[in-house]
Amino acid sequence: MRRCDQETGEGLVRTGIARRLGDWLLARARGSATRLLVLLMLIVGLTGSVMSSTGVVAIFIPVVLRICTRLGIPPGQLMMPLSVAALISGMMTLVATAPNLVVQAELTRQGLPGFGFFGFTPFGLPILLLGIGYMLLARRRLSAGPAEDGTTPGARTTLRQLVEDYRLQDRAHRLRLRAGSLLAGQRLDKLALRARHRLNVMAVERPARFGTEIFSPNAETVLRADDELLVELPATPQDLAEIARRLGLQPLPIEHSDLAHRPHAVGIAEMIVTPGAELTGKSVLEAKLRSRLGLTVAGMRRGNAPVAEDMLEKPLQAGDSLLVVGPWTDIRRSQRGRRDLLLLNQPEDLEELTPAATRAPYALLSLAVMVALMVSGLVPNVQAAFIAGLLMLGFRCLDMDSAYRAIHWPSLVLIVGMLPFSLALQRTGGVTLAADALIATVGEAGPHALLASLFALTAVTGLFISNTATAVLMTPVAIATAQETGLSPYPFAMIVALASSAAFMTPVSSPVNTLVMGPGRYRFGDFLRIGLPLAVLVMAVSVALVPLVLPLR
């Protein structure tokens, strides 16, 4: 089931839904760091309730870095809130994190009904609000800051920076094919737009059933009426108007942001001509990179200066830098075998690639089907997740390679490896011994003291091993403690699940913390200083809430 859940999350990434959440976040924040933190934690907390928390963090790290660069906020101010929200998202639903599934599996193994899909939500939502309030107060205690060289940690050249370096904004235009245009129904290679009009088509935006489809054209691409072309053309406004009139094109306004956002669908990268390359001495037109490699040259730099005049006709030299546009697959393919062009700079935006953007409605439909099946109980949760994974593949939100890469194999191996260890503890009496020790220590103080002690023991165990392994070890102890004291096992099992997700205190407690440590430039002590008080607060809220929702008797 965890494998199918990870595939569903990968489908949300490939179809661009996760990226659109990031764009929405930036727009709604309106430059306010406080509003940004609140919205970020809400979005991450809710998104992580239906997909892997590790996957959510991996999606949002480049989004947060981009936002920090734009707003001038140190990444350390947002990376810790990101990890906290992702960990708390594991308390929202049954499938949100592996420890929940471990707890569910142990209940089922012992012949007890498991929790429902939203059985965790009454605890996760209040704890998420608590986490947001706490991080608003605690964020200034974070000592993380920019790197010594003044750059944002983990940041690379962005699409916007590449556009500015090659002065592409001065030569880029948007043109729509009018009905009856001479170009409609014609193949690009037959039109020879670059040779005849110096018009270089970088991307095509075409109406589709859901929104628009944006792609990088090749020599065989047939243009259609109403296509919008993103073109590179060194021309004055008067020359542009004349070319548009002759070809039946309508000039459209273009914003700087168009150049930074269109390439998410088509790909843009910086390459350098290698010494001894076959391209040396040939012009861009003579090199025929579009037909050979599927790449369009949108800009050139020689030395430290961009080449604007006669770029297509200038003979290429070793060391020339080229800004190329094309499908990401063709950019990667150009690096195989003999490499006349060496990938010099791959913008950070590549990590937010959405190669199946037009399949977004189908990804949402697949996710909705999974949730509906889990809530209704028509099929077991494992089958519901499996059906969602099949739908993602059937709707082409995923391909098999992406589905395979989306699986976090270390988590699966860890769970499979720890289960026999847990079983051995039960059969040798280790679980009973641990439960008896817990009861003897705090049993007389009452059920709430038992819950608090169990939470603390689980959280401390999570300091040394992963939260998934912690759940594997502690769930049998929790159930045994409840049974020996004549109490319901459900509050105790829920406490273990919540405590396993409250892995705020060290960077090794969860992959989520490990991911944000580098970009946020945190030290080990930062997690302890921020995470320990939060873990205590979460324990207090959990011990108070759990018996109210899940009666002790």
PDB file of N, CA and C in Angstrom, residues 31-72:
ATOM      1  N   GLY A  31       4.211  38.981  -0.263  1.00  0.00           N
ATOM      2  CA  GLY A  31       5.401  39.560   0.337  1.00  0.00           C
ATOM      3  C   GLY A  31       5.474  39.488   1.845  1.00  0.00           C
ATOM      4  N   SER A  32       4.470  38.925   2.510  1.00  0.00           N
ATOM      5  CA  SER A  32       4.462  38.849   3.971  1.00  0.00           C
ATOM      6  C   SER A  32       5.064  37.529   4.425  1.00  0.00           C
ATOM      7  N   ALA A  33       6.125  37.595   5.240  1.00  0.00           N
ATOM      8  CA  ALA A  33       6.773  36.377   5.726  1.00  0.00           C
ATOM      9  C   ALA A  33       5.849  35.594   6.646  1.00  0.00           C
ATOM     10  N   THR A  34       5.050  36.304   7.455  1.00  0.00           N
ATOM     11  CA  THR A  34       4.127  35.632   8.368  1.00  0.00           C
ATOM     12  C   THR A  34       3.045  34.894   7.595  1.00  0.00           C
ATOM     13  N   ARG A  35       2.431  35.579   6.637  1.00  0.00           N
ATOM     14  CA  ARG A  35       1.392  34.941   5.827  1.00  0.00           C
ATOM     15  C   ARG A  35       1.974  33.769   5.042  1.00  0.00           C
ATOM     16  N   LEU A  36       3.198  33.937   4.573  1.00  0.00           N
ATOM     17  CA  LEU A  36       3.855  32.876   3.816  1.00  0.00           C
ATOM     18  C   LEU A  36       4.044  31.634   4.675  1.00  0.00           C
ATOM     19  N   LEU A  37       4.507  31.810   5.901  1.00  0.00           N
ATOM     20  CA  LEU A  37       4.728  30.669   6.789  1.00  0.00           C
ATOM     21  C   LEU A  37       3.421  29.939   7.073  1.00  0.00           C
ATOM     22  N   VAL A  38       2.366  30.697   7.373  1.00  0.00           N
ATOM     23  CA  VAL A  38       1.074  30.081   7.693  1.00  0.00           C
ATOM     24  C   VAL A  38       0.545  29.298   6.498  1.00  0.00           C
ATOM     25  N   LEU A  39       0.563  29.915   5.324  1.00  0.00           N
ATOM     26  CA  LEU A  39       0.044  29.251   4.128  1.00  0.00           C
ATOM     27  C   LEU A  39       0.890  28.038   3.753  1.00  0.00           C
ATOM     28  N   LEU A  40       2.214  28.185   3.881  1.00  0.00           N
ATOM     29  CA  LEU A  40       3.106  27.071   3.561  1.00  0.00           C
ATOM     30  C   LEU A  40       2.795  25.862   4.436  1.00  0.00           C
ATOM     31  N   MET A  41       2.673  26.080   5.733  1.00  0.00           N
ATOM     32  CA  MET A  41       2.434  24.964   6.643  1.00  0.00           C
ATOM     33  C   MET A  41       1.053  24.355   6.422  1.00  0.00           C
ATOM     34  N   LEU A  42       0.067  25.182   6.111  1.00  0.00           N
ATOM     35  CA  LEU A  42      -1.269  24.651   5.829  1.00  0.00           C
ATOM     36  C   LEU A  42      -1.256  23.789   4.569  1.00  0.00           C
ATOM     37  N   ILE A  43      -0.636  24.292   3.511  1.00  0.00           N
ATOM     38  CA  ILE A  43      -0.609  23.553   2.247  1.00  0.00           C
ATOM     39  C   ILE A  43       0.168  22.250   2.398  1.00  0.00           C
ATOM     40  N   VAL A  44       1.333  22.327   3.037  1.00  0.00           N
ATOM     41  CA  VAL A  44       2.149  21.121   3.214  1.00  0.00           C
ATOM     42  C   VAL A  44       1.431  20.119   4.113  1.00  0.00           C
ATOM     43  N   GLY A  45       0.815  20.609   5.193  1.00  0.00           N
ATOM     44  CA  GLY A  45       0.105  19.722   6.105  1.00  0.00           C
ATOM     45  C   GLY A  45      -1.045  18.996   5.435  1.00  0.00           C
ATOM     46  N   LEU A  46      -1.792  19.704   4.594  1.00  0.00           N
ATOM     47  CA  LEU A  46      -2.938  19.095   3.921  1.00  0.00           C
ATOM     48  C   LEU A  46      -2.499  18.221   2.744  1.00  0.00           C
ATOM     49  N   THR A  47      -1.507  18.682   1.987  1.00  0.00           N
ATOM     50  CA  THR A  47      -1.014  17.882   0.860  1.00  0.00           C
ATOM     51  C   THR A  47      -0.388  16.584   1.351  1.00  0.00           C
ATOM     52  N   GLY A  48       0.358  16.672   2.443  1.00  0.00           N
ATOM     53  CA  GLY A  48       1.009  15.493   2.987  1.00  0.00           C
ATOM     54  C   GLY A  48       0.053  14.477   3.575  1.00  0.00           C
ATOM     55  N   SER A  49      -1.222  14.844   3.720  1.00  0.00           N
ATOM     56  CA  SER A  49      -2.193  13.904   4.276  1.00  0.00           C
ATOM     57  C   SER A  49      -2.585  12.822   3.278  1.00  0.00           C
ATOM     58  N   VAL A  50      -2.285  13.040   1.996  1.00  0.00           N
ATOM     59  CA  VAL A  50      -2.665  12.051   0.987  1.00  0.00           C
ATOM     60  C   VAL A  50      -1.462  11.555   0.189  1.00  0.00           C
ATOM     61  N   MET A  51      -0.257  11.942   0.588  1.00  0.00           N
ATOM     62  CA  MET A  51       0.932  11.431  -0.085  1.00  0.00           C
ATOM     63  C   MET A  51       2.090  11.422   0.900  1.00  0.00           C
ATOM     64  N   SER A  52       3.187  10.850   0.500  1.00  0.00           N
ATOM     65  CA  SER A  52       4.352  10.713   1.367  1.00  0.00           C
ATOM     66  C   SER A  52       4.850  12.065   1.866  1.00  0.00           C
ATOM     67  N   SER A  53       5.080  12.169   3.172  1.00  0.00           N
ATOM     68  CA  SER A  53       5.599  13.421   3.733  1.00  0.00           C
ATOM     69  C   SER A  53       6.990  13.726   3.183  1.00  0.00           C
ATOM     70  N   THR A  54       7.789  12.693   2.966  1.00  0.00           N
ATOM     71  CA  THR A  54       9.108  12.905   2.363  1.00  0.00           C
ATOM     72  C   THR A  54       8.971  13.452   0.948  1.00  0.00           C
ATOM     73  N   GLY A  55       8.015  12.919   0.198  1.00  0.00           N
ATOM     74  CA  GLY A  55       7.775  13.418  -1.149  1.00  0.00           C
ATOM     75  C   GLY A  55       7.314  14.857  -1.160  1.00  0.00           C
ATOM     76  N   VAL A  56       6.471  15.224  -0.195  1.00  0.00           N
ATOM     77  CA  VAL A  56       5.987  16.605  -0.105  1.00  0.00           C
ATOM     78  C   VAL A  56       7.149  17.560   0.122  1.00  0.00           C
ATOM     79  N   VAL A  57       8.048  17.193   1.030  1.00  0.00           N
ATOM     80  CA  VAL A  57       9.198  18.057   1.321  1.00  0.00           C
ATOM     81  C   VAL A  57      10.098  18.173   0.095  1.00  0.00           C
ATOM     82  N   ALA A  58      10.324  17.057  -0.585  1.00  0.00           N
ATOM     83  CA  ALA A  58      11.152  17.097  -1.795  1.00  0.00           C
ATOM     84  C   ALA A  58      10.545  18.017  -2.856  1.00  0.00           C
ATOM     85  N   ILE A  59       9.221  18.057  -2.933  1.00  0.00           N
ATOM     86  CA  ILE A  59       8.540  18.935  -3.885  1.00  0.00           C
ATOM     87  C   ILE A  59       8.705  20.394  -3.494  1.00  0.00           C
ATOM     88  N   PHE A  60       8.540  20.687  -2.204  1.00  0.00           N
ATOM     89  CA  PHE A  60       8.452  22.073  -1.766  1.00  0.00           C
ATOM     90  C   PHE A  60       9.801  22.721  -1.477  1.00  0.00           C
ATOM     91  N   ILE A  61      10.874  21.948  -1.325  1.00  0.00           N
ATOM     92  CA  ILE A  61      12.182  22.571  -1.075  1.00  0.00           C
ATOM     93  C   ILE A  61      12.565  23.526  -2.204  1.00  0.00           C
ATOM     94  N   PRO A  62      12.537  23.112  -3.486  1.00  0.00           N
ATOM     95  CA  PRO A  62      12.868  24.094  -4.533  1.00  0.00           C
ATOM     96  C   PRO A  62      11.877  25.241  -4.612  1.00  0.00           C
ATOM     97  N   VAL A  63      10.603  24.979  -4.301  1.00  0.00           N
ATOM     98  CA  VAL A  63       9.601  26.051  -4.292  1.00  0.00           C
ATOM     99  C   VAL A  63       9.950  27.074  -3.222  1.00  0.00           C
ATOM    100  N   VAL A  64      10.287  26.591  -2.031  1.00  0.00           N
ATOM    101  CA  VAL A  64      10.618  27.491  -0.923  1.00  0.00           C
ATOM    102  C   VAL A  64      11.900  28.260  -1.218  1.00  0.00           C
ATOM    103  N   LEU A  65      12.904  27.591  -1.797  1.00  0.00           N
ATOM    104  CA  LEU A  65      14.145  28.292  -2.138  1.00  0.00           C
ATOM    105  C   LEU A  65      13.885  29.414  -3.132  1.00  0.00           C
ATOM    106  N   ARG A  66      13.017  29.153  -4.099  1.00  0.00           N
ATOM    107  CA  ARG A  66      12.698  30.186  -5.082  1.00  0.00           C
ATOM    108  C   ARG A  66      11.983  31.365  -4.423  1.00  0.00           C
ATOM    109  N   ILE A  67      11.049  31.054  -3.522  1.00  0.00           N
ATOM    110  CA  ILE A  67      10.311  32.110  -2.829  1.00  0.00           C
ATOM    111  C   ILE A  67      11.250  32.923  -1.948  1.00  0.00           C
ATOM    112  N   CYS A  68      12.161  32.236  -1.255  1.00  0.00           N
ATOM    113  CA  CYS A  68      13.116  32.940  -0.390  1.00  0.00           C
ATOM    114  C   CYS A  68      13.994  33.883  -1.201  1.00  0.00           C
ATOM    115  N   THR A  69      14.404  33.435  -2.389  1.00  0.00           N
ATOM    116  CA  THR A  69      15.228  34.294  -3.245  1.00  0.00           C
ATOM    117  C   THR A  69      14.460  35.537  -3.663  1.00  0.00           C
ATOM    118  N   ARG A  70      13.204  35.367  -4.031  1.00  0.00           N
ATOM    119  CA  ARG A  70      12.400  36.497  -4.498  1.00  0.00           C
ATOM    120  C   ARG A  70      12.087  37.482  -3.381  1.00  0.00           C
ATOM    121  N   LEU A  71      11.810  36.963  -2.186  1.00  0.00           N
ATOM    122  CA  LEU A  71      11.385  37.827  -1.090  1.00  0.00           C
ATOM    123  C   LEU A  71      12.535  38.231  -0.175  1.00  0.00           C
ATOM    124  N   GLY A  72      13.738  37.692  -0.414  1.00  0.00           N
ATOM    125  CA  GLY A  72      14.882  38.041   0.426  1.00  0.00           C
ATOM    126  C   GLY A  72      14.804  37.469   1.825  1.00  0.00           C
TER     127      GLY A  72
END
